[in-house]
CSV table of C-alpha atoms and ligand atoms in Angstrom, one decimal:
chain,number,residue,atom,x,y,z
A,1,MET,CA,146.0,91.0,103.7
A,2,THR,CA,143.1,89.6,101.9
A,3,VAL,CA,142.0,86.1,102.4
A,4,SER,CA,141.1,84.5,98.9
A,5,ALA,CA,137.8,82.6,98.8
A,6,PRO,CA,139.2,79.1,98.7
A,7,ASP,CA,141.2,79.9,101.8
A,8,LEU,CA,138.1,80.8,103.8
A,9,PRO,CA,137.3,78.5,106.8
A,10,PRO,CA,134.0,76.7,107.0
A,11,PHE,CA,131.3,79.1,108.1
A,12,ASP,CA,130.0,78.0,111.6
A,13,LEU,CA,126.4,79.1,111.4
A,14,ASP,CA,125.6,77.6,114.9
A,15,PHE,CA,128.3,79.8,116.5
A,16,ILE,CA,127.0,82.8,114.5
A,17,ARG,CA,123.3,82.3,115.7
A,18,THR,CA,124.4,82.0,119.3
A,19,GLN,CA,125.6,85.5,119.0
A,20,PHE,CA,122.1,86.9,118.4
A,21,PRO,CA,119.5,86.8,121.2
A,22,ALA,CA,116.7,87.0,118.8
A,23,PHE,CA,117.2,83.4,117.9
A,24,ASP,CA,116.5,82.3,121.4
A,25,GLN,CA,113.3,84.2,121.7
A,26,PRO,CA,110.2,82.0,121.9
A,27,THR,CA,108.2,84.8,120.2
A,28,LEU,CA,110.4,84.5,117.2
A,29,ASP,CA,110.9,80.8,117.1
A,30,GLY,CA,110.2,79.3,113.7
A,31,TRP,CA,110.0,82.8,112.1
A,32,ALA,CA,112.3,83.3,109.1
A,33,PHE,CA,113.4,87.0,109.0
A,34,PHE,CA,113.6,88.5,105.5
A,35,GLU,CA,113.4,92.2,106.2
A,36,ASN,CA,116.9,92.7,107.3
A,37,ALA,CA,117.5,95.6,104.9
A,38,GLY,CA,115.0,97.5,107.0
A,39,GLY,CA,116.8,96.6,110.2
A,40,SER,CA,118.8,93.6,111.3
A,41,TYR,CA,118.7,91.7,114.6
A,42,ALA,CA,121.2,93.1,117.1
A,43,SER,CA,124.2,91.2,118.2
A,44,ARG,CA,124.4,89.9,121.8
A,45,GLN,CA,127.5,92.1,122.2
A,46,THR,CA,125.4,95.2,121.2
A,47,VAL,CA,122.7,94.5,123.7
A,48,ASP,CA,125.3,93.8,126.4
A,49,ARG,CA,127.0,97.1,125.7
A,50,LEU,CA,123.8,99.0,125.8
A,51,THR,CA,122.9,97.2,129.2
A,52,GLN,CA,126.3,98.0,130.5
A,53,PHE,CA,126.1,101.8,129.6
A,54,TYR,CA,122.6,102.0,131.0
A,55,THR,CA,123.3,100.2,134.2
A,56,GLU,CA,127.0,101.0,135.1
A,57,THR,CA,127.8,104.4,133.5
A,58,LYS,CA,124.4,106.3,132.9
A,59,VAL,CA,125.9,109.5,134.3
A,60,GLN,CA,127.4,112.6,132.5
A,61,PRO,CA,130.3,111.1,130.6
A,62,TYR,CA,133.8,112.6,130.9
A,63,ALA,CA,133.2,114.2,134.3
A,64,PRO,CA,135.8,113.5,137.1
A,65,TYR,CA,134.3,110.5,138.9
A,66,PRO,CA,134.7,106.8,138.0
A,67,ALA,CA,131.4,106.1,136.4
A,68,ALA,CA,131.7,109.2,134.2
A,69,ILE,CA,135.4,108.4,133.3
A,70,LEU,CA,134.4,104.8,132.3
A,71,GLY,CA,131.4,106.1,130.3
A,72,GLY,CA,133.7,108.4,128.3
A,73,GLN,CA,136.3,105.8,127.8
A,74,LEU,CA,133.5,103.5,126.4
A,75,MET,CA,132.5,106.2,124.0
A,76,ASP,CA,136.0,107.0,122.9
A,77,SER,CA,136.8,103.3,122.3
A,78,ALA,CA,133.8,102.9,120.2
A,79,HIS,CA,135.2,105.8,117.9
A,80,GLU,CA,138.7,104.2,117.9
A,81,ARG,CA,137.7,100.6,117.3
A,82,LEU,CA,135.2,101.6,114.5
A,83,ALA,CA,138.0,103.7,112.9
A,84,GLY,CA,140.3,100.7,113.0
A,85,ALA,CA,137.8,98.3,111.5
A,86,LEU,CA,136.9,100.8,108.7
A,87,ASN,CA,140.6,101.8,108.1
A,88,VAL,CA,140.2,105.5,108.7
A,89,ALA,CA,141.6,107.8,111.5
A,90,THR,CA,139.7,108.0,114.8
A,91,ASP,CA,138.8,111.7,114.2
A,92,GLU,CA,137.2,110.8,110.8
A,93,VAL,CA,134.4,108.8,112.4
A,94,HIS,CA,131.2,110.7,113.3
A,95,LEU,CA,128.2,109.2,115.0
A,96,GLY,CA,124.8,110.7,114.6
A,97,PRO,CA,121.2,109.8,115.1
A,98,SER,CA,120.8,108.3,111.6
A,99,THR,CA,122.1,108.3,108.0
A,100,SER,CA,119.2,110.5,107.0
A,101,GLN,CA,120.0,113.0,109.7
A,102,ASN,CA,123.7,112.7,108.8
A,103,THR,CA,123.2,113.7,105.1
A,104,TYR,CA,120.9,116.5,106.1
A,105,VAL,CA,123.7,118.1,108.3
A,106,LEU,CA,126.2,117.4,105.5
A,107,ALA,CA,124.0,119.2,102.8
A,108,HIS,CA,123.9,122.3,105.1
A,109,ALA,CA,127.5,122.1,105.8
A,110,PHE,CA,128.6,122.0,102.3
A,111,ARG,CA,126.0,124.6,101.0
A,112,GLU,CA,127.6,127.3,103.0
A,113,GLY,CA,130.8,127.2,100.9
A,114,TRP,CA,129.3,127.0,97.5
A,115,SER,CA,128.2,129.7,95.1
A,116,GLU,CA,125.3,130.0,92.7
A,117,GLY,CA,125.8,128.0,89.6
A,118,ASP,CA,128.0,125.3,91.4
A,119,GLU,CA,127.0,121.9,90.5
A,120,ILE,CA,126.4,118.6,92.3
A,121,ILE,CA,125.5,115.1,90.9
A,122,VAL,CA,122.9,112.9,92.5
A,123,THR,CA,121.5,109.5,91.4
A,124,ASN,CA,118.0,108.2,91.0
A,125,GLN,CA,119.3,104.8,92.4
A,126,ASP,CA,119.6,106.1,95.9
A,127,HIS,CA,117.3,105.8,99.0
A,128,GLU,CA,115.9,109.2,99.4
A,129,ALA,CA,118.3,110.0,102.4
A,130,ASN,CA,121.3,110.4,100.0
A,131,SER,CA,119.2,112.2,97.4
A,132,GLY,CA,116.5,114.7,98.6
A,133,VAL,CA,118.7,116.7,100.9
A,134,TRP,CA,121.1,117.4,97.9
A,135,ARG,CA,118.3,117.9,95.3
A,136,ARG,CA,116.8,120.6,97.6
A,137,LEU,CA,119.9,122.7,97.2
A,138,VAL,CA,118.5,123.8,93.9
A,139,ASP,CA,116.4,126.3,95.7
A,140,GLY,CA,119.6,128.0,96.7
A,141,GLY,CA,120.9,128.2,93.2
A,142,ILE,CA,122.9,125.0,93.0
A,143,THR,CA,122.6,123.0,89.8
A,144,VAL,CA,121.7,119.5,90.4
A,145,ARG,CA,122.5,116.9,87.7
A,146,GLN,CA,121.1,113.4,87.9
A,147,TRP,CA,123.1,110.3,87.2
A,148,ALA,CA,120.2,108.1,85.9
A,149,VAL,CA,119.9,104.3,86.0
A,150,ASP,CA,119.3,102.1,83.1
A,151,PRO,CA,115.5,101.6,83.2
A,152,ILE,CA,115.7,97.9,82.5
A,153,THR,CA,118.6,96.8,84.8
A,154,GLY,CA,118.3,99.5,87.4
A,155,THR,CA,122.3,99.9,87.2
A,156,LEU,CA,124.4,103.1,86.8
A,157,ASP,CA,126.8,103.4,83.9
A,158,LEU,CA,130.1,105.0,84.6
A,159,ALA,CA,130.3,106.6,81.1
A,160,ASP,CA,127.1,108.5,82.1
A,161,LEU,CA,128.9,109.8,85.2
A,162,ASP,CA,131.9,111.2,83.0
A,163,GLU,CA,129.4,113.1,81.0
A,164,LEU,CA,127.9,114.8,84.1
A,165,ILE,CA,131.2,116.1,85.5
A,166,SER,CA,132.1,119.7,84.7
A,167,GLU,CA,134.5,122.2,86.1
A,168,ARG,CA,131.9,123.5,88.5
A,169,THR,CA,131.0,120.0,90.0
A,170,LYS,CA,131.6,120.1,93.7
A,171,LEU,CA,130.2,116.8,95.0
A,172,ALA,CA,128.6,113.5,93.8
A,173,ALA,CA,126.2,111.4,96.0
A,174,PHE,CA,125.7,107.8,95.1
A,175,PRO,CA,125.0,104.4,96.8
A,176,HIS,CA,127.4,101.6,97.4
A,177,CYS,CA,124.5,99.4,96.4
A,178,SER,CA,120.8,100.2,96.2
A,179,ASN,CA,118.3,99.0,98.9
A,180,VAL,CA,116.1,97.7,95.9
A,181,VAL,CA,118.3,96.4,93.0
A,182,GLY,CA,121.1,95.2,95.3
A,183,HIS,CA,123.8,95.6,92.6
A,184,GLU,CA,127.1,96.8,94.1
A,185,ASN,CA,128.5,99.8,92.3
A,186,PRO,CA,132.2,99.9,91.6
A,187,VAL,CA,132.8,102.4,94.4
A,188,ALA,CA,136.6,102.5,94.2
A,189,GLU,CA,136.6,103.2,90.5
A,190,ILE,CA,133.9,105.9,91.0
A,191,CYS,CA,135.6,107.6,93.8
A,192,LYS,CA,138.9,107.5,91.9
A,193,ARG,CA,137.2,109.4,88.9
A,194,LEU,CA,135.6,111.8,91.1
A,195,PHE,CA,138.8,112.5,93.1
A,196,GLU,CA,140.7,113.1,89.9
A,197,ALA,CA,138.1,115.7,88.9
A,198,ASP,CA,138.3,117.3,92.3
A,199,VAL,CA,134.7,116.2,93.3
A,200,ILE,CA,133.8,115.1,96.8
A,201,SER,CA,132.3,111.6,96.9
A,202,VAL,CA,129.5,110.9,99.3
A,203,VAL,CA,128.8,107.2,99.4
A,204,ASP,CA,125.7,105.7,101.0
A,205,GLY,CA,126.8,102.4,102.3
A,206,VAL,CA,123.6,101.6,104.2
A,207,SER,CA,122.7,98.7,102.0
A,208,ALA,CA,126.2,97.3,101.7
A,209,ALA,CA,127.5,97.5,105.3
A,210,PRO,CA,125.3,94.7,106.8
A,211,HIS,CA,127.2,92.3,104.4
A,212,GLY,CA,130.5,93.3,105.9
A,213,LEU,CA,132.0,96.6,107.0
A,214,PRO,CA,134.2,98.1,104.2
A,215,ASP,CA,137.7,99.3,104.1
A,216,VAL,CA,136.8,102.9,103.5
A,217,SER,CA,140.5,103.9,102.7
A,218,ALA,CA,140.6,101.3,100.0
A,219,LEU,CA,137.4,102.5,98.5
A,220,GLY,CA,138.7,106.1,98.5
A,221,ALA,CA,135.5,107.6,99.7
A,222,ASP,CA,135.6,111.2,101.0
A,223,ILE,CA,132.5,110.5,102.9
A,224,TYR,CA,131.0,107.1,103.6
A,225,LEU,CA,127.7,106.5,105.6
A,226,PHE,CA,125.9,103.5,107.0
A,227,SER,CA,123.3,102.7,109.7
A,228,ALA,CA,124.3,100.5,112.6
A,229,TYR,CA,120.8,99.4,113.2
A,230,LYS,CA,120.9,97.4,110.0
A,231,THR,CA,124.4,96.3,110.8
A,232,TRP,CA,123.8,94.2,113.8
A,233,GLY,CA,124.1,97.3,116.2
A,234,PRO,CA,122.4,100.0,117.9
A,235,HIS,CA,120.2,102.7,116.3
A,236,GLN,CA,122.9,104.9,115.1
A,237,GLY,CA,124.2,106.7,112.0
A,238,VAL,CA,127.9,106.2,111.2
A,239,MET,CA,129.8,108.5,108.9
A,240,THR,CA,133.4,108.6,107.9
A,241,VAL,CA,134.5,112.0,106.7
A,242,ARG,CA,138.0,112.6,105.3
A,243,ARG,CA,139.6,114.9,107.9
A,244,ALA,CA,140.6,117.7,105.3
A,245,VAL,CA,136.9,117.7,103.9
A,246,CYS,CA,135.5,117.9,107.4
A,247,GLN,CA,137.7,120.8,108.3
A,248,SER,CA,136.9,122.6,105.0
A,249,ILE,CA,133.1,122.7,105.6
A,250,ALA,CA,131.0,124.9,107.8
A,251,ASN,CA,130.5,123.9,111.4
A,252,GLN,CA,127.0,122.7,112.1
A,253,SER,CA,127.4,122.4,116.0
A,254,HIS,CA,127.5,125.1,118.7
A,255,TRP,CA,130.0,127.9,117.7
A,256,PHE,CA,132.3,126.8,120.6
A,257,ASN,CA,132.6,123.3,119.0
A,258,ASP,CA,134.1,124.5,115.8
A,259,GLY,CA,137.6,123.3,116.6
A,260,GLU,CA,136.3,119.9,117.8
A,261,ILE,CA,136.4,117.7,114.7
A,262,THR,CA,134.1,115.0,115.8
A,263,LYS,CA,131.5,117.5,117.1
A,264,ARG,CA,131.3,119.8,114.1
A,265,LEU,CA,128.8,117.6,112.2
A,266,ILE,CA,126.8,116.4,115.2
A,267,PRO,CA,124.6,119.3,116.1
A,268,ALA,CA,122.3,117.3,118.3
A,269,GLY,CA,125.0,116.1,120.6
A,270,PRO,CA,125.8,112.3,120.8
A,271,ASP,CA,123.5,109.6,122.3
A,272,HIS,CA,126.0,108.5,124.8
A,273,ALA,CA,124.7,104.9,125.2
A,274,GLN,CA,124.3,104.3,121.5
A,275,VAL,CA,127.8,105.5,120.8
A,276,ALA,CA,129.2,103.3,123.5
A,277,ALA,CA,127.1,100.3,122.1
A,278,MET,CA,129.0,100.6,118.8
A,279,ASN,CA,131.7,98.8,120.6
A,280,GLY,CA,129.3,95.8,120.4
A,281,VAL,CA,129.5,95.8,116.6
A,282,VAL,CA,133.2,95.6,116.7
A,283,ASP,CA,133.1,93.0,119.5
A,284,TYR,CA,130.9,90.9,117.3
A,285,ILE,CA,133.3,91.2,114.4
A,286,ASP,CA,136.2,90.2,116.6
A,287,ALA,CA,134.3,87.3,118.1
A,288,VAL,CA,133.5,86.0,114.5
A,289,HIS,CA,137.0,86.5,113.5
A,290,ASP,CA,138.6,84.8,116.4
A,291,HIS,CA,136.3,81.9,116.1
A,292,HIS,CA,137.0,81.4,112.4
A,293,PHE,CA,140.6,82.7,111.8
A,294,ASP,CA,144.1,82.8,113.3
A,295,PRO,CA,144.7,85.9,115.3
A,296,HIS,CA,145.6,89.1,113.6
A,297,SER,CA,146.5,92.4,115.3
A,298,ASN,CA,145.2,94.7,112.5
A,299,PRO,CA,141.5,95.5,113.0
A,300,ALA,CA,141.1,96.3,109.3
A,301,VAL,CA,142.4,92.8,108.4
A,302,ARG,CA,140.1,91.2,110.9
A,303,CYS,CA,137.2,93.1,109.5
A,304,ASP,CA,138.0,92.2,105.8
A,305,ARG,CA,138.3,88.6,106.6
A,306,VAL,CA,134.9,88.6,108.3
A,307,HIS,CA,133.5,90.6,105.3
A,308,GLN,CA,134.7,87.9,103.0
A,309,LEU,CA,133.4,85.1,105.1
A,310,PHE,CA,129.9,86.8,105.3
A,311,ARG,CA,129.9,87.5,101.6
A,312,ALA,CA,130.7,84.0,100.6
A,313,GLN,CA,128.0,82.5,102.9
A,314,GLU,CA,125.4,85.0,101.6
A,315,GLN,CA,126.2,84.2,98.0
A,316,GLU,CA,125.8,80.5,98.6
A,317,LEU,CA,122.4,81.1,100.0
A,318,LEU,CA,121.2,83.7,97.5
A,319,ALA,CA,121.9,81.4,94.4
A,320,PRO,CA,119.0,79.0,95.1
A,321,LEU,CA,116.6,82.0,95.8
A,322,LEU,CA,117.6,83.7,92.4
A,323,ASP,CA,117.3,80.3,90.6
A,324,PHE,CA,113.9,79.8,91.9
A,325,LEU,CA,112.8,83.4,90.9
A,326,ASP,CA,114.4,82.9,87.5
A,327,GLN,CA,111.9,80.0,86.8
A,328,ARG,CA,108.9,82.1,87.7
A,329,VAL,CA,107.1,83.9,84.9
A,330,ASP,CA,104.9,85.7,87.4
A,331,VAL,CA,107.5,87.9,88.8
A,332,ARG,CA,110.1,90.5,87.7
A,333,LEU,CA,113.3,90.5,89.6
A,334,LEU,CA,114.7,94.1,89.8
A,335,GLY,CA,118.5,94.1,89.5
A,336,PRO,CA,121.0,91.3,88.4
A,337,ASN,CA,120.4,87.7,88.9
A,338,ASP,CA,124.0,86.9,89.6
A,339,PRO,CA,124.7,86.4,93.3
A,340,ALA,CA,128.4,87.5,92.8
A,341,THR,CA,127.4,91.1,91.8
A,342,ARG,CA,124.7,91.9,94.3
A,343,VAL,CA,123.9,91.8,97.9
A,344,PRO,CA,120.9,89.5,99.1
A,345,THR,CA,118.4,92.3,99.0
A,346,VAL,CA,116.0,91.1,96.5
A,347,ALA,CA,113.1,93.2,95.2
A,348,LEU,CA,110.4,91.6,93.1
A,349,VAL,CA,107.4,93.0,91.1
A,350,PRO,CA,104.8,90.4,91.6
A,351,SER,CA,101.6,90.0,89.5
A,352,ARG,CA,99.4,91.1,92.5
A,353,SER,CA,99.7,93.4,95.5
A,354,PRO,CA,103.2,93.2,97.2
A,355,LEU,CA,101.5,93.9,100.5
A,356,ASP,CA,99.0,91.1,100.2
A,357,ILE,CA,101.8,88.7,99.4
A,358,ALA,CA,103.9,90.0,102.3
A,359,THR,CA,100.8,89.5,104.6
A,360,GLU,CA,100.2,86.0,103.4
A,361,LEU,CA,104.0,85.2,103.7
A,362,ALA,CA,103.6,86.0,107.5
A,363,THR,CA,101.0,83.1,107.7
A,364,HIS,CA,103.9,80.9,106.7
A,365,LYS,CA,106.1,82.5,109.4
A,366,VAL,CA,108.1,84.6,106.8
A,367,MET,CA,108.8,88.2,107.7
A,368,ALA,CA,109.1,90.2,104.4
A,369,GLY,CA,108.4,93.8,103.3
A,370,ALA,CA,106.4,95.6,100.7
A,371,GLY,CA,106.5,99.2,99.5
A,372,ASN,CA,108.9,101.5,98.0
A,373,PHE,CA,111.4,101.6,100.7
A,374,TYR,CA,112.0,105.3,100.3
A,375,ALA,CA,113.6,104.5,96.8
A,376,GLY,CA,110.5,105.7,94.8
A,377,ARG,CA,112.6,107.4,92.2
A,378,LEU,CA,114.4,104.2,91.3
A,379,ILE,CA,111.4,102.1,91.3
A,380,GLU,CA,109.5,104.6,89.2
A,381,ALA,CA,112.4,105.0,86.8
A,382,MET,CA,112.3,101.1,86.2
A,383,GLY,CA,108.6,101.5,85.2
A,384,VAL,CA,107.1,100.2,88.4
A,385,PRO,CA,104.6,102.4,90.4
A,386,SER,CA,106.2,103.3,93.8
A,387,ALA,CA,102.8,102.5,95.3
A,388,PRO,CA,102.2,99.7,95.8
A,389,GLY,CA,105.9,99.2,95.0
A,390,VAL,CA,107.6,95.9,95.4
A,391,LEU,CA,108.0,92.8,97.5
A,392,ARG,CA,111.4,92.9,99.2
A,393,LEU,CA,113.2,89.9,100.6
A,394,SER,CA,116.5,90.7,102.3
A,395,PHE,CA,118.8,88.6,104.5
A,396,VAL,CA,122.3,88.6,105.9
A,397,HIS,CA,124.9,86.1,106.9
A,398,TYR,CA,123.0,84.7,110.0
A,399,THR,CA,120.2,83.4,107.8
A,400,SER,CA,120.1,79.6,107.4
A,401,LYS,CA,119.6,77.2,104.4
A,402,GLU,CA,116.5,76.1,106.2
A,403,GLU,CA,115.0,79.6,106.3
A,404,ILE,CA,115.8,80.1,102.6
A,405,ASP,CA,113.9,76.8,101.9
A,406,GLN,CA,111.1,78.1,104.2
A,407,LEU,CA,110.9,81.3,102.1
A,408,ILE,CA,111.0,79.5,98.8
A,409,ASN,CA,108.1,77.2,99.8
A,410,ALA,CA,106.1,80.0,101.2
A,411,LEU,CA,106.7,82.1,97.9
A,412,ASP,CA,105.8,79.0,95.8
A,413,GLN,CA,102.4,79.0,97.6
A,414,THR,CA,101.8,82.7,97.7
A,415,LEU,CA,103.2,84.2,94.5
B,1,PLP,C1,120.1,102.5,101.4
B,1,PLP,C2,119.5,103.4,102.5
B,1,PLP,N1,120.2,104.5,102.7
B,1,PLP,C3,119.7,105.4,103.7
B,1,PLP,C4,118.8,105.0,104.7
B,1,PLP,C5,118.3,105.8,105.7
B,1,PLP,O1,119.0,105.3,107.0
B,1,PLP,P1,118.4,105.9,108.3
B,1,PLP,O2,117.2,105.2,108.7
B,1,PLP,O3,119.6,105.6,109.3
B,1,PLP,O4,118.3,107.4,108.3
B,1,PLP,C6,118.1,103.7,104.4
B,1,PLP,C7,117.0,103.2,105.4
B,1,PLP,O5,116.4,102.3,105.0
B,1,PLP,C8,118.5,102.9,103.3
B,1,PLP,O6,118.0,101.7,103.1
């Protein structure tokens, strides 16, 4: 069930902010945080779950004594609950150290099954994490084709993708949305085209998930990745892999783990506490849901409702920022200026050093980022030198209208 926008309940920002310990910290008081795309604040539930694991169950999980049994149960429930929220099966959720590490492992796993002359598609819109590991396969004889952005808008055109697919195409890696241009790609449509051409889809959802966890089944992604430390959670990479796909690629773990589906792609072994703390992300979604909506037993429905609530709130706050930037002749906005088609990750090319501006914004108690954010290929393709790069302003649902005003005032004085 999907809640349509007019049916959304009023967004209770006070409630939301009580769920984040950062908002109670004297050291952060008065500071407006606009580098969320680099890493968000952690929810109270995440911090509590980490503390619980480290204090109550920091023993070898799954061993036959109570603390170990509880530790194992907490890790298992994190997999189960995340799977429910993302609308995939429990054994399709893989938790590794980071998204970069997860894509690295995937590239090795796929390569073993491919032959010289097989083809893959990458974009120049991606963060390097979902690009470089695939491009490197060229050294082993794989043909790499680039789905390139429009240099003016920074967006990807589906017609160009169709041109790149051949009978030898095995896989296409692309972002749900870029961490620079913020535009949301039509993931379901792209995955449908790839599926029909028998091409595996690998979707980097790192920039999208902080604005609401997706229904991965509805998107049709074979592989969907995001980073929980940008999604109000612990430092952990989340990856869903369609069961049949996971079983068809080479085991990257110890040989004796080959038959254990959630171990095959996690060679390092799991970080027990971080895995258990993923419960905190789902606890948070459930807390937001139960505060705003009538109860619902289906976790994917709860997640979808919260996703819509967050997106509506973010779009309302993004509009005045984009309006302000529209009126400035001294900045170039990368990506669309329509809040409905993008996430609130806003990259600007100012008329002077982005780092100097970020440094000056800090004197107004505004935290912002400068650089290329490992998306140098995209920034260069749009005619902007990747050093010094861009000024990036990114927020999520917990940001307040007052903080947006604080940002706009500070920009007005520093740009
Ligand atoms: C869009 C995007 N993809 C991938 C990554 C890499 O994530 P991780 O730090 O978990 O490796 C980032 C990190 O900034 C990102 O912004």
